[in-house]
Short mmCIF file of C-alpha atoms in Angstrom, two decimals:
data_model
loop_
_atom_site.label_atom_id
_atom_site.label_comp_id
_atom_site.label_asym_id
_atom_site.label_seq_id
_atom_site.Cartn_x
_atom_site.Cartn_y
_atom_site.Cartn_z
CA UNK A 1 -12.43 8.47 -34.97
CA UNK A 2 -8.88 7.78 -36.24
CA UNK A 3 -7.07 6.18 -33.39
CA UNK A 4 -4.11 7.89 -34.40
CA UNK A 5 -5.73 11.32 -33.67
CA UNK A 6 -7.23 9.69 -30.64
CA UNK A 7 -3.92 9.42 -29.01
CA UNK A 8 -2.50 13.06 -29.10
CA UNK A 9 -4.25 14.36 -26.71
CA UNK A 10 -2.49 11.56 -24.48
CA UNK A 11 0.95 11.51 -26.37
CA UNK A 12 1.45 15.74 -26.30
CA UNK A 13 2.06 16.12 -23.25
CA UNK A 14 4.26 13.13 -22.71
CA UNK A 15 6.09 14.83 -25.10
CA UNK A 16 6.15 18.32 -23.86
CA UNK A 17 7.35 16.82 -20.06
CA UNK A 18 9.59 15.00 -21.98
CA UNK A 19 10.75 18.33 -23.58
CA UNK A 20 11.10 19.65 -20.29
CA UNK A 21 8.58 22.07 -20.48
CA UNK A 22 6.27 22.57 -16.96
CA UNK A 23 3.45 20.61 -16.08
CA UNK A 24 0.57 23.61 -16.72
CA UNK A 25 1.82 23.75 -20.41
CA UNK A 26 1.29 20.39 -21.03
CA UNK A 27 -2.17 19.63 -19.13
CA UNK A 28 -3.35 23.07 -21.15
CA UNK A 29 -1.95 21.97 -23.91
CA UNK A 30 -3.77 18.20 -23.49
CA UNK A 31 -6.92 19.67 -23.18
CA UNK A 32 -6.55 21.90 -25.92
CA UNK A 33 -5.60 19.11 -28.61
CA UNK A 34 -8.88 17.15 -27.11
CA UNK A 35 -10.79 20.12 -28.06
CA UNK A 36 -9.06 20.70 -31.48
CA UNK A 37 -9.48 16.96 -32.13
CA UNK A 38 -13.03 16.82 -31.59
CA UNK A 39 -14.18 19.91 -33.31
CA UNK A 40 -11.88 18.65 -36.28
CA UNK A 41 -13.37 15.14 -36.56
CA UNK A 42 -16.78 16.04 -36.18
CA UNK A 43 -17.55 13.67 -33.15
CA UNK A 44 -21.16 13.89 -32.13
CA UNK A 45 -21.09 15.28 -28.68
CA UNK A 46 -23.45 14.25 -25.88
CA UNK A 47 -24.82 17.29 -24.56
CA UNK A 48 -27.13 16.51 -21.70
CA UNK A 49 -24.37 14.58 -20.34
CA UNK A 50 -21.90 17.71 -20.04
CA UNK A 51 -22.96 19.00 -16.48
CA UNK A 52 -22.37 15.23 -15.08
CA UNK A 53 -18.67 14.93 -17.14
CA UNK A 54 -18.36 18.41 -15.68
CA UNK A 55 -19.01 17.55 -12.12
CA UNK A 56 -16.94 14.19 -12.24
CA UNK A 57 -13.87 16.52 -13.41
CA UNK A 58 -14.71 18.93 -10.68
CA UNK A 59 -14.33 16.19 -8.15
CA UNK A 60 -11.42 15.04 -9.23
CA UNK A 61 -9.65 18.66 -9.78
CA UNK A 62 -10.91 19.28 -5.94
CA UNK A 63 -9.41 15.90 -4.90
CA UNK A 64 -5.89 16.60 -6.54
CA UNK A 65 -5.95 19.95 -5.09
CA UNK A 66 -6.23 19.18 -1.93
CA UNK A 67 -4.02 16.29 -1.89
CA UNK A 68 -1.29 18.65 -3.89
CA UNK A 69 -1.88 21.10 -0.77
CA UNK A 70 -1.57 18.74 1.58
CA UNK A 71 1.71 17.73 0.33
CA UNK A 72 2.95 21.27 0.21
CA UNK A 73 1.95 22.17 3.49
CA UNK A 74 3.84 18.97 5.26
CA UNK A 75 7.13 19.19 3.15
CA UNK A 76 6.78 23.56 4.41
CA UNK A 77 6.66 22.38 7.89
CA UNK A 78 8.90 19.86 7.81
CA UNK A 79 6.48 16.55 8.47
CA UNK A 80 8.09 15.43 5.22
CA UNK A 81 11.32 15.26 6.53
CA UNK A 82 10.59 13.91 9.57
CA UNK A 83 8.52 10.88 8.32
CA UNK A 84 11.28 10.61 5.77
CA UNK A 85 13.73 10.48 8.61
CA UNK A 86 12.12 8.05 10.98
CA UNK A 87 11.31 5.56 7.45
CA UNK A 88 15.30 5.65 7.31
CA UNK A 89 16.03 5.19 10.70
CA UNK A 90 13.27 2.36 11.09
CA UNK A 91 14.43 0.44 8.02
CA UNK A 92 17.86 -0.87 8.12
CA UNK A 93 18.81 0.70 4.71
CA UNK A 94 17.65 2.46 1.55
CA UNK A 95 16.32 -0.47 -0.52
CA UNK A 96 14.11 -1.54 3.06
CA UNK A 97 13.20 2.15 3.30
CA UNK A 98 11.95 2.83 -0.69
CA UNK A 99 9.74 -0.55 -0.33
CA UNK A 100 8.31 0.82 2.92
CA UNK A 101 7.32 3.66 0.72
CA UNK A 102 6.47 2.10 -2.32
CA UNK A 103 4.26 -0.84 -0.77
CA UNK A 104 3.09 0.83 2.80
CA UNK A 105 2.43 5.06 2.40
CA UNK A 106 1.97 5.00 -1.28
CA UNK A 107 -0.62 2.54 -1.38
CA UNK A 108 -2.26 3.30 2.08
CA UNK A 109 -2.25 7.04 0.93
CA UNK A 110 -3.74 6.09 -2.71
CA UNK A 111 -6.49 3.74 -0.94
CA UNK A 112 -7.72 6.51 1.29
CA UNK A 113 -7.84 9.49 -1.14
CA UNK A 114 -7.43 8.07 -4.72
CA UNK A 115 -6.29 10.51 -8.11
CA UNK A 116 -3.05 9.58 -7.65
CA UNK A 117 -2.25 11.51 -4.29
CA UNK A 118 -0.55 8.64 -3.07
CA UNK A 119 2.36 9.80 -5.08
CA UNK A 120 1.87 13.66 -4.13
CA UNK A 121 3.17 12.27 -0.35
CA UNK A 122 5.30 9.78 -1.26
CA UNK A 123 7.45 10.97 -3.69
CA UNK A 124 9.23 13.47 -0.85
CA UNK A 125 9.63 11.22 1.34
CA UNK A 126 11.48 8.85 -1.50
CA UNK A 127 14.09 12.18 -1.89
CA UNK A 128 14.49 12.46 1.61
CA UNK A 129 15.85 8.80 2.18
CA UNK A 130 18.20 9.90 -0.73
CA UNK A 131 16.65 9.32 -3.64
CA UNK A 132 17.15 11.76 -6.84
CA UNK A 133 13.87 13.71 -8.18
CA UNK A 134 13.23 11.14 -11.31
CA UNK A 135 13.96 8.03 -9.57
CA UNK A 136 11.70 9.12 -6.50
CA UNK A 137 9.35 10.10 -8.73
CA UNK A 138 9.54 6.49 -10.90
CA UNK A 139 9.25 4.49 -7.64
CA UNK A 140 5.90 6.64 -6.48
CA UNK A 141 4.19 6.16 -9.90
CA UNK A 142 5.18 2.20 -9.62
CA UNK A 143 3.43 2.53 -5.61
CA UNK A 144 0.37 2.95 -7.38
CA UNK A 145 0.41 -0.14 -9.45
CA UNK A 146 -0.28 -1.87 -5.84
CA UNK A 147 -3.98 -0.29 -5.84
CA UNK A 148 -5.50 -0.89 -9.03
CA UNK A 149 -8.56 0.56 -8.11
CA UNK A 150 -7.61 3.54 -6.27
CA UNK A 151 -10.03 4.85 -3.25
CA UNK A 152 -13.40 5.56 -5.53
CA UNK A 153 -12.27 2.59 -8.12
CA UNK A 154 -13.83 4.83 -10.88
CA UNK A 155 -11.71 2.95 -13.80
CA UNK A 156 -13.34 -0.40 -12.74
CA UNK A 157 -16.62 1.25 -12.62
CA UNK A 158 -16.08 2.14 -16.52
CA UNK A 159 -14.67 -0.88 -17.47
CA UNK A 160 -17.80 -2.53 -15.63
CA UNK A 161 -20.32 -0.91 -17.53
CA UNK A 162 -18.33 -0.96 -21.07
CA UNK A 163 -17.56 -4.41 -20.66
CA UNK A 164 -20.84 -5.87 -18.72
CA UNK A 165 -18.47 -7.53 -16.05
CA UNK A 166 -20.29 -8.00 -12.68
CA UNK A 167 -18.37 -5.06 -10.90
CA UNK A 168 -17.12 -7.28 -7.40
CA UNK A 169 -16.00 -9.41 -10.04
CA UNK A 170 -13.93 -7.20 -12.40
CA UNK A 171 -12.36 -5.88 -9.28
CA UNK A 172 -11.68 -9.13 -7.89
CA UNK A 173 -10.00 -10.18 -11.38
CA UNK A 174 -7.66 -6.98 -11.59
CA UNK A 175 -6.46 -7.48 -8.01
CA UNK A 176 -5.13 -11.63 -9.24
CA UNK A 177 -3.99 -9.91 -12.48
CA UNK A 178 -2.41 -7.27 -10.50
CA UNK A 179 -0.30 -9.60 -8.56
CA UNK A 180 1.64 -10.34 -11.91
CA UNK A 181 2.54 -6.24 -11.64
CA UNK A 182 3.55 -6.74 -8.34
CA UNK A 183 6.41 -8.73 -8.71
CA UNK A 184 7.86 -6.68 -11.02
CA UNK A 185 7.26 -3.74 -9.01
CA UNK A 186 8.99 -5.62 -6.24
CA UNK A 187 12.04 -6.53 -8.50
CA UNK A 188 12.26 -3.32 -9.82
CA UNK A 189 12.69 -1.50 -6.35
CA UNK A 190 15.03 -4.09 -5.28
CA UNK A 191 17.46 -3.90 -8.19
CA UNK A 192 16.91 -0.20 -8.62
CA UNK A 193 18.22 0.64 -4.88
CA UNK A 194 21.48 -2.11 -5.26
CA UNK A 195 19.43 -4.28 -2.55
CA UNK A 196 19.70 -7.43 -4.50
CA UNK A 197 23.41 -6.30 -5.63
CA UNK A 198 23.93 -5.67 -1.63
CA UNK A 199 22.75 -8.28 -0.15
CA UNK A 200 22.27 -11.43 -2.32
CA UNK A 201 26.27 -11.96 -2.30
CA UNK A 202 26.36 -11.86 1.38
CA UNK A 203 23.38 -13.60 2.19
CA UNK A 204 24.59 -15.88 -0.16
CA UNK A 205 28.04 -16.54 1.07
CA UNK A 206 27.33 -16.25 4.48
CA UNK A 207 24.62 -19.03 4.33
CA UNK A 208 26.79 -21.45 2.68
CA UNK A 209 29.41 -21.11 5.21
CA UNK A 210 26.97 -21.36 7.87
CA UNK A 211 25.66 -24.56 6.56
CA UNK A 212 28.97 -26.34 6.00
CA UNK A 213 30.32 -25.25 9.22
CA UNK A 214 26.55 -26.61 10.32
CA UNK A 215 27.29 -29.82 8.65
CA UNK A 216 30.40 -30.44 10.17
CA UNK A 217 29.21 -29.31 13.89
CA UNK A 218 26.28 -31.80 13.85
CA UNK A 219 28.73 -34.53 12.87
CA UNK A 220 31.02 -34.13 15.70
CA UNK A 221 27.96 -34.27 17.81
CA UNK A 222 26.92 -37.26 16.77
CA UNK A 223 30.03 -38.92 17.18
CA UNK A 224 30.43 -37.51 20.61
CA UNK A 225 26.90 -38.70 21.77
CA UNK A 226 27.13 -42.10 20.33
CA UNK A 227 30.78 -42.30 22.40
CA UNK A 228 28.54 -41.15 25.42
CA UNK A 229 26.26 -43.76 24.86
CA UNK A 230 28.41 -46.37 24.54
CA UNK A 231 29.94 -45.83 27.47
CA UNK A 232 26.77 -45.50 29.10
CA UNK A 233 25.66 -48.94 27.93
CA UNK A 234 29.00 -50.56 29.43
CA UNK A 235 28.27 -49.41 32.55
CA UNK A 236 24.73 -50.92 32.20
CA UNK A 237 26.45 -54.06 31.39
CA UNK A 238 28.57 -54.17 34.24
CA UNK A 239 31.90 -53.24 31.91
CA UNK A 240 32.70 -50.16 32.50
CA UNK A 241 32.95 -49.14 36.66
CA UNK A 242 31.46 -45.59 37.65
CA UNK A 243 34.48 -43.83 38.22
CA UNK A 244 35.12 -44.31 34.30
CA UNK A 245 31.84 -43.29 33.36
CA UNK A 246 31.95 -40.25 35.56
CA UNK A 247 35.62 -39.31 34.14
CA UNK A 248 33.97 -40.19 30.40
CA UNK A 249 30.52 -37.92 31.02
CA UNK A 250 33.33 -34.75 32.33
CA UNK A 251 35.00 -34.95 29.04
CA UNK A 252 32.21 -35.34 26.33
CA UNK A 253 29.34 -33.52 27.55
CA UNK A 254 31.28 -30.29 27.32
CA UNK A 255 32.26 -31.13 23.60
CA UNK A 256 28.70 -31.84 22.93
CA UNK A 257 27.67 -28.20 24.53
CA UNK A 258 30.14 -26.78 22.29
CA UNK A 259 29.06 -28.87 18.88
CA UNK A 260 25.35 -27.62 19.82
CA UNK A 261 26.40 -24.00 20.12
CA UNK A 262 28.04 -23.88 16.75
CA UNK A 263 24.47 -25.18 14.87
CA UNK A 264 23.08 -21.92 16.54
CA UNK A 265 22.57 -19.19 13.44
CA UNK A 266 24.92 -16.36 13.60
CA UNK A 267 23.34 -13.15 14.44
CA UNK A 268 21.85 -11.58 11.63
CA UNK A 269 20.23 -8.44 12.74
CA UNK A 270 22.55 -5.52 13.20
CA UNK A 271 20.78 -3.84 16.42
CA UNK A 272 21.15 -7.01 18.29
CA UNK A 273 24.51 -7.70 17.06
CA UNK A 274 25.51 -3.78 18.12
CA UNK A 275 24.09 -4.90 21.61
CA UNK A 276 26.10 -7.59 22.17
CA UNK A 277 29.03 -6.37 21.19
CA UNK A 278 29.12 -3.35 22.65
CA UNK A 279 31.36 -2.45 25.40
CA UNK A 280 28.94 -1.53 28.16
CA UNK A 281 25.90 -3.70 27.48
CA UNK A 282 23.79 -1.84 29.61
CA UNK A 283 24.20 1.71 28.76
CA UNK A 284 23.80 0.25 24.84
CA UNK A 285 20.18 -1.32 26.06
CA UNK A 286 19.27 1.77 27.70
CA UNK A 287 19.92 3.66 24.69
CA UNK A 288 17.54 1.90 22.23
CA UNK A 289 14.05 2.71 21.94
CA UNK A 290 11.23 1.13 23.73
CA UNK A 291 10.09 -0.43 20.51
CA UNK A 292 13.88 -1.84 19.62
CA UNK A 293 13.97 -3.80 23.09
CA UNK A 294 10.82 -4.93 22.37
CA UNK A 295 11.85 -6.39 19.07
CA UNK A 296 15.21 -8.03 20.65
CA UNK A 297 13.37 -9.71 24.01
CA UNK A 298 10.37 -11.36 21.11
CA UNK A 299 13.71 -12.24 18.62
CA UNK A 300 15.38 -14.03 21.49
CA UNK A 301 12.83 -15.18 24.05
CA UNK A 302 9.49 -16.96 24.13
CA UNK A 303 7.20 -14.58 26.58
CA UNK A 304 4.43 -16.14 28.45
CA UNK A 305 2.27 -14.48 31.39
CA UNK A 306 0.29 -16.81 33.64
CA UNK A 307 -3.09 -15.73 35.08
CA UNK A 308 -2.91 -14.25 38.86
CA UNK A 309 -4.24 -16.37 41.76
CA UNK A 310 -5.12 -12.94 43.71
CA UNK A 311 -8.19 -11.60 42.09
CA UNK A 312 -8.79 -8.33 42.18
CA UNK A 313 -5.21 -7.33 42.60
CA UNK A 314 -3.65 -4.78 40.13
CA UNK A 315 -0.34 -4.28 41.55
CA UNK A 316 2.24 -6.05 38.62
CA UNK A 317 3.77 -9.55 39.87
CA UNK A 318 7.09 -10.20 37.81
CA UNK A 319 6.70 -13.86 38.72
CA UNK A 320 4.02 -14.14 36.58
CA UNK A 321 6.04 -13.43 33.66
CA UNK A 322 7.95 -16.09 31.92
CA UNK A 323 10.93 -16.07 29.71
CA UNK A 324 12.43 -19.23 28.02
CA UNK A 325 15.56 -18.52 24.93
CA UNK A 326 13.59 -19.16 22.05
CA UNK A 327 14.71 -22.70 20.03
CA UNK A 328 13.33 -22.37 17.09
#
């Protein structure tokens, strides 16, 4: 067959979306050309194998279905929105919130179901964080590239028995290839939403002060201890007298405290930095969410819990718990 005629049943209907004309006209139309092509060219059909083409078509028409209803039914009762809502109000912005979408539901959805339904849910979600129709729909079709073999893998299974490929092997291949698609997926969604625009500079900036001012902390407190521990070692040798050292300690162990508190990070994370700065710290605390505490304590504190010496007893002992600032 001409490859040229081969293609228009794929290329009409790009062309007819493209035209703006609906969805029905163009799958109608697709399968129409595929008809017209085949009768035209004079391809030998392979009858017998019609009712099992037939019932792999049925499957999939049942699957999209389905998945199509399912997508109308939550955006009619408003699970859309709400998922859409918590996504933006668990991410700290849009470009956090679209690669939520495009690397978590998309390809979670698209690995349970398959046929593309991955996109049927998150595409709605995509335009209620904010994004317009096209680009939501853009960013679900580039979810799927992170499942390259779908739920049923039925493309691998092809390409397995076209190309003789072991099939755990194929699969394994397009997953390493895939990884390639992937990145550019990832920079895609990143420069799409302004994330990298956004944030780069101020990461950027804000690390390079940090580091100088770093720089310059750790030398004072190196200066400071090796002053401290020169006076130390005259009063080891017998040439400094203890009221000296005492007045020396007073004085440069509180600049040292203060050198070691300025090599501390700044606060980067905005619902800590909220809590801190807020001007009744515990009416802010009680306001967050069980899981946003949660997230502060494990960001600032190392948690340990000790076994109980009373066996048996299931009343809760605080003392058991222990909380040291984190260091690292």
């Amino acid at each position: 067959m001409n490859p040229l005629l081969a293609s228009v049943p794929l290329v009409l209907p790009c062309v007819l979306l493209a035209c703006r004309l609906s969805p029905t006209i163009a799958s109608v139309s697709a399968v129409g050309a595929a008809v017209l092509v085949v009768l035209l060219t004079g391809v030998p059909i392979d009858w017998p194998s019609l009712p099992e083409y037939l019932g792999i078509t049925a499957e999939v028409l049942f699957i999209l279905l389905n998945g199509m209803i399912l997508a109308r039914l939550m955006q009619i009762s408003g699970a859309m929105r709400s998922i859409g809502h918590w996504v933006s109000s668990a991410t700290p912005g849009i470009g956090a919130g679209t690669a939520f979408v495009v690397f978590g539901v998309v390809p979670f959805v698209e690995c349970v179901t398959g046929f593309g339904i991955g996109v049927t849910v998150g595409v709605p979600i995509l335009i209620t964080l904010g994004h317009k129709p096209a680009k939501a729909a853009l960013y679900g079709l580039l979810g799927l590239c992170a499942v390259p073999w779908g739920a049923l893998a039925p493309g691998t299974a092809v390409a397995s028995s076209l190309t003789g490929f072991d099939f755990t092997t194929l699969g394994v291949m397009s997953g390493w290839y895939n990884s390639v698609v992937l990145v550019v997926v990832a920079l895609t969604v990143a420069c799409g939403t302004g994330f990298v625009r956004a944030a780069l500079p101020t990461f950027a900036s804000a690390g390079f002060l940090w580091v100088a001012k770093a720089d310059a902390a750790q030398e004072r407190r190196a200066a400071l201890q090796t002053r401290l521990d020169e006076a130390i070692a005259q009063y080891t040798a017998g040439q400094l007298n203890l009221d000296t050292l005492t007045k020396v300690e007073q004085t440069l162990r509180p600049q040292i405290a203060a050198a070691e508190r300025e090599l501390i990070p700044p606060i980067t994370d905005a619902r800590v930095k909220a809590l801190v700065t807020a001007p009744d710290l515990r009416a802010a605390w009680a306001e967050l969410s069980l899981a946003e505490q949660r997230a502060i304590i494990k960001a600032g504190f190392d948690i340990r819990i000790q076994q109980t010496q009373n066996r048996g007893q299931n009343a809760f002992e605080p003392g058991r718990v222990l909380m040291e600032p984190r260091t690292r």
